[in-house]
Amino acid sequence: MKHNKMAIMQWMKGGALVAACALHATAAWAETAIQSVVGSLQGGAEVVRIDLSEPLAAVPNGFATQAPARIALDFPGATNAMGRSAVEVNQGNLKSIHVVQAGGRSRVVLNLKQPTSYRAELQGKSVLIQLDPVAAVAAAQAPQAAVFAESGTTDIMPIKDVDFRRGSDGAGRIVVGLASNQVGVDLRQQGKGLTVEFIRSSLPEGLRRKLDVADFGTPVQMVTTTQQGDKVRMVIEPVGEWEHSAYQSDNQFVVEVRQKKVDLNKLSQGPGYSTEKLSLNFQSIELRSLLAVFADFTNTNIVTSDTVTGAMTLRLQDVPWDQALQIIMDAKGLGMRKTGNVLWIAPKDEIDERTKKDFEAAQTIQKLEPLRTQAFQLNYAKAVDMVTQLTTTSGGTGSTSNRFLSERGTAIAEPRTNQIFVTDTPSKLEEVTKLLASLDVAVRQVMIEARIVEASDTFGRSLGVRLGATDLRANRGGDGGYGATGGNRIGFGTSYSNTVASTGAGGAVNPLGSFINMPAQAIGGYDPGSFAISIFNSAANRFLNLEISALEADGKGKVVSSPRVVTADQTKAEIEQGTEFPYPVTAPNGATVIAFKKAVLKLEVLPQITPEGNIIMDLTVNKDSPGEILQNVRAINTKRVKTQVLVENGGTVVIGGIFEIEETDGETKVPFLGDVPVLGNLFKTTNKESKKREMLVFITPKVITDRVSVR
């Protein structure tokens, strides 16, 4: 697995041997002082010479890191007699040298450009450190396989538990319970997944399974754990773009796989941790020494409380160092308090107690702090409203208490000059000043323009006839009717009375009567046009009359209403225009009184300007019109739209519409005769009518450009 992050190696010596050597060295170096540190090139090799006041008995212990590239050597019991702590070199692979004295020891840190190995030897009162060439180091380390932690036992240890959890940041967390902290672990990325091998380990039958964890909503989809000879292999299958980190705390090994998220607006990337990644591998290291390693190699000032004791085994790989520090504190019940650029680490109870005492002291000082009175001139907000905001908040039982002021603070308003006078401690007055500067600002104005368009399209067609005959011979002294067999006669007429009159039996013939009376119907208040023809004999006493009437109407109409209103941000406004119609109502005492009913065009709006400059509006649009009169009361035709919309500044949106279509197709005819082809048109009337009505509501909000500020 690729290692491009910090990797802190194990101590150069192991266990009891290191402790014994350190005790002897401390006694031998009790009077040793570092007099000078010089970096130079000798025969093409980089050499660092450390001159001491007394010769050393053994080569000092040290370790190296890869990112950042550093080499550190510890001199127990030695002091810094150089008069400075930093030496700038900037030669070859060596950038600078730092000498740090703390806790009865001195540490010499070589800051490198690229990681490399080194060899140290004693030469009289000096220590010579020779740095290996970078190319040779890379070639030597290339074929070596990366292993998370070497195995420290020859026995085969069983895996106790395999669990999966979802982290608060959406990361998939695989937690493995080990039988011992000496179990070796090999972690590497293969293909699109991760492979973890636990060296010299066994897997119980109950843990040999596949974990389908896709439902957890993490990048991890599947976790497969199997036995492979004397190893336990775990295959982690994630999806998408992901990154991982791994760490071991005592007998618990954890692998975290999280989605790779990149926010271009953030200066630091990652799920809550923004520092450089590192790798650690320590066996039973004291906590104080571990924290000292963090302080030295992260350039962080760390103060450790005397109550921090104990040791722990820690293995971390590709973990941000601030996360690694948090893991250590969580494992040992420690807390952290940051003051400036200094971290104070102590047990959580101790930090909580110290924080509590600090707050209590600050509260006591605040109660004894002298009061001051300061006047605030408001430009836009009302002084009375601001006093209410500053001093009053509603309690659960209707009680009130100071909101932004201290217990001794008071505030009064002067409406005449729109000023606020606040009496409180200087610190509270500063908070009030910042608060009023945020509240006393000009509210942006919004103009909302509504366009209500009502369009109508009508079409009508009507066709009808009138057919009649008149026989006036009998009325003029002749014989009416027509001869039949046996000396009989037959009379015809448009009605019974006309038939009797045409025979001469009495009465007058109505010349306007008709057999068929189905004229065209009026449309839109207009009468149809007509054409009549009459056929009569030479004596002008017999008539046959035919009248054809027809009408076609086509109309289009449009009504545009455009109410507009200007209001402040998050302030409700309404505008209406129309007529109020009176109607009688019965009062409770039985008397009749007059009430009024509105038929108005109304726009009601509550705008809210978003940070992006868009506008959210709660809208209510009414378009009423007078209707029919029913029982002496005027009916009101109502069209109403109520909604909430998000519109860009200056944009137009259609918030609603009503579309109506009414089609009528009628025919009136004489049975049987009206069905005769062609001639049947003389015995019927046809009507066809189509009405289309549509209403659309357009809304256009505009933020009024800010005027020059009075301030």
Short mmCIF file of C-alpha atoms in Angstrom, two decimals, residues 361-531:
data_model
loop_
_atom_site.label_atom_id
_atom_site.label_comp_id
_atom_site.label_asym_id
_atom_site.label_seq_id
_atom_site.Cartn_x
_atom_site.Cartn_y
_atom_site.Cartn_z
CA ALA A 361 -15.00 33.58 38.68
CA ALA A 362 -16.02 35.45 35.53
CA GLN A 363 -19.62 35.62 36.76
CA THR A 364 -18.51 36.97 40.13
CA ILE A 365 -16.35 39.62 38.46
CA GLN A 366 -19.27 40.62 36.24
CA LYS A 367 -21.49 41.21 39.27
CA LEU A 368 -18.89 43.54 40.74
CA GLU A 369 -18.01 45.35 37.51
CA PRO A 370 -19.05 49.05 37.48
CA LEU A 371 -21.99 50.08 35.30
CA ARG A 372 -21.93 52.57 32.44
CA THR A 373 -24.67 54.31 30.48
CA GLN A 374 -24.50 54.67 26.72
CA ALA A 375 -26.91 56.26 24.24
CA PHE A 376 -27.67 54.65 20.88
CA GLN A 377 -29.21 56.63 18.00
CA LEU A 378 -31.41 54.47 15.77
CA ASN A 379 -31.93 55.34 12.14
CA TYR A 380 -34.38 52.76 10.83
CA ALA A 381 -35.74 50.69 13.71
CA LYS A 382 -38.11 52.02 16.36
CA ALA A 383 -36.57 52.58 19.77
CA VAL A 384 -39.53 51.05 21.60
CA ASP A 385 -39.31 47.86 19.54
CA MET A 386 -35.57 47.56 20.11
CA VAL A 387 -35.96 47.95 23.89
CA THR A 388 -38.45 45.10 23.82
CA GLN A 389 -36.01 42.96 21.85
CA LEU A 390 -33.17 43.73 24.27
CA THR A 391 -34.90 43.28 27.59
CA THR A 392 -37.89 41.01 27.33
CA THR A 393 -38.31 37.37 26.62
CA SER A 394 -41.31 35.26 27.45
CA GLY A 395 -40.90 32.54 30.03
CA GLY A 396 -42.80 29.31 30.34
CA THR A 397 -45.12 30.75 33.01
CA GLY A 398 -45.51 34.19 31.45
CA SER A 399 -42.59 35.66 33.39
CA THR A 400 -40.12 38.04 31.80
CA SER A 401 -36.38 38.47 32.15
CA ASN A 402 -33.52 40.32 30.54
CA ARG A 403 -32.68 38.91 27.16
CA PHE A 404 -29.35 40.42 26.09
CA LEU A 405 -28.51 42.45 29.21
CA SER A 406 -27.03 41.37 32.52
CA GLU A 407 -29.04 41.05 35.70
CA ARG A 408 -28.24 44.66 36.59
CA GLY A 409 -28.69 46.01 33.08
CA THR A 410 -31.57 48.31 32.09
CA ALA A 411 -32.70 49.94 28.87
CA ILE A 412 -35.15 52.77 28.15
CA ALA A 413 -36.45 54.23 24.91
CA GLU A 414 -36.92 57.87 23.92
CA PRO A 415 -39.56 57.88 21.13
CA ARG A 416 -39.22 61.60 20.42
CA THR A 417 -35.57 61.35 19.32
CA ASN A 418 -35.69 57.58 18.55
CA GLN A 419 -32.85 56.87 20.97
CA ILE A 420 -32.07 54.02 23.39
CA PHE A 421 -30.27 54.54 26.69
CA VAL A 422 -28.64 51.35 28.02
CA THR A 423 -27.03 50.97 31.44
CA ASP A 424 -24.85 47.89 31.89
CA THR A 425 -21.27 46.62 32.17
CA PRO A 426 -18.77 47.65 29.46
CA SER A 427 -18.64 44.12 28.00
CA LYS A 428 -22.43 44.00 27.68
CA LEU A 429 -22.47 47.45 26.12
CA GLU A 430 -20.08 46.19 23.44
CA GLU A 431 -22.43 43.27 22.71
CA VAL A 432 -25.41 45.65 22.52
CA THR A 433 -23.48 47.89 20.10
CA LYS A 434 -22.82 44.97 17.74
CA LEU A 435 -26.40 43.76 18.07
CA LEU A 436 -27.95 47.13 17.26
CA ALA A 437 -25.58 47.56 14.32
CA SER A 438 -27.03 44.34 12.89
CA LEU A 439 -30.67 45.18 13.65
CA ASP A 440 -30.78 48.88 12.81
CA VAL A 441 -30.44 48.54 9.04
CA ALA A 442 -32.59 49.66 6.15
CA VAL A 443 -35.05 47.01 5.06
CA ARG A 444 -35.01 46.26 1.37
CA GLN A 445 -38.14 47.08 -0.58
CA VAL A 446 -39.94 44.83 -3.01
CA MET A 447 -42.39 45.83 -5.73
CA ILE A 448 -44.85 43.12 -6.69
CA GLU A 449 -46.75 43.56 -9.93
CA ALA A 450 -49.63 41.26 -10.80
CA ARG A 451 -51.24 40.97 -14.22
CA ILE A 452 -54.60 39.25 -14.33
CA VAL A 453 -55.60 38.51 -17.91
CA GLU A 454 -59.13 37.33 -18.71
CA ALA A 455 -59.67 36.32 -22.34
CA SER A 456 -62.93 35.20 -23.92
CA ASP A 457 -63.71 33.71 -27.32
CA THR A 458 -67.37 33.26 -28.38
CA PHE A 459 -68.97 31.83 -31.50
CA GLY A 460 -72.66 31.35 -32.29
CA ARG A 461 -74.71 30.30 -35.30
CA SER A 462 -78.54 30.05 -35.71
CA LEU A 463 -80.66 29.12 -38.77
CA GLY A 464 -84.47 28.97 -38.94
CA VAL A 465 -87.55 29.29 -41.19
CA ARG A 466 -91.16 30.46 -41.12
CA LEU A 467 -93.67 28.98 -43.58
CA GLY A 468 -97.28 30.14 -43.93
CA ALA A 469 -100.27 30.32 -46.41
CA THR A 470 -103.32 32.59 -46.56
CA ASP A 471 -106.65 32.11 -48.43
CA LEU A 472 -108.75 35.31 -48.61
CA ARG A 473 -111.31 34.22 -51.26
CA ALA A 474 -114.12 33.56 -48.83
CA ASN A 475 -113.61 36.85 -47.05
CA ARG A 476 -113.89 38.68 -50.37
CA GLY A 477 -117.16 37.07 -51.48
CA GLY A 478 -115.88 34.07 -53.34
CA ASP A 479 -115.68 30.40 -52.57
CA GLY A 480 -113.09 29.39 -50.13
CA GLY A 481 -111.18 26.19 -50.07
CA TYR A 482 -110.75 23.65 -52.78
CA GLY A 483 -113.32 21.36 -54.44
CA ALA A 484 -113.64 17.74 -53.52
CA THR A 485 -115.84 14.83 -54.67
CA GLY A 486 -119.54 15.04 -54.21
CA GLY A 487 -119.68 18.81 -54.24
CA ASN A 488 -117.58 19.04 -51.02
CA ARG A 489 -114.72 21.55 -50.44
CA ILE A 490 -111.57 21.43 -48.36
CA GLY A 491 -110.13 24.44 -46.56
CA PHE A 492 -106.57 24.99 -45.33
CA GLY A 493 -105.18 27.44 -42.78
CA THR A 494 -102.30 28.11 -40.47
CA SER A 495 -104.54 27.60 -37.47
CA TYR A 496 -108.03 26.44 -36.64
CA SER A 497 -109.46 29.98 -36.68
CA ASN A 498 -107.76 30.75 -40.00
CA THR A 499 -109.13 27.52 -41.47
CA VAL A 500 -112.69 28.36 -40.38
CA ALA A 501 -112.37 31.91 -41.67
CA SER A 502 -111.02 30.75 -45.08
CA THR A 503 -114.18 28.69 -45.61
CA GLY A 504 -116.45 31.70 -45.10
CA ALA A 505 -117.96 30.28 -41.92
CA GLY A 506 -117.10 33.41 -40.03
CA GLY A 507 -114.12 35.33 -38.68
CA ALA A 508 -111.22 37.06 -40.34
CA VAL A 509 -108.17 35.40 -41.75
CA ASN A 510 -104.85 36.34 -40.03
CA PRO A 511 -102.41 36.87 -42.88
CA LEU A 512 -99.42 36.61 -40.48
CA GLY A 513 -100.11 33.05 -39.44
CA SER A 514 -97.62 30.33 -40.34
CA PHE A 515 -97.49 26.57 -40.63
CA ILE A 516 -93.83 26.47 -39.48
CA ASN A 517 -92.64 29.09 -37.01
CA MET A 518 -88.98 28.24 -36.22
CA PRO A 519 -86.98 31.41 -36.80
CA ALA A 520 -83.30 31.82 -35.86
CA GLN A 521 -82.56 32.80 -32.24
CA ALA A 522 -80.97 36.06 -31.16
CA ILE A 523 -77.32 35.83 -30.03
CA GLY A 524 -75.61 38.36 -27.84
CA GLY A 525 -78.61 40.66 -27.90
CA TYR A 526 -78.69 40.86 -31.69
CA ASP A 527 -81.65 39.71 -33.79
CA PRO A 528 -80.98 37.44 -36.73
CA GLY A 529 -81.22 38.64 -40.30
CA SER A 530 -84.14 37.36 -42.40
CA PHE A 531 -85.18 36.96 -46.01
#
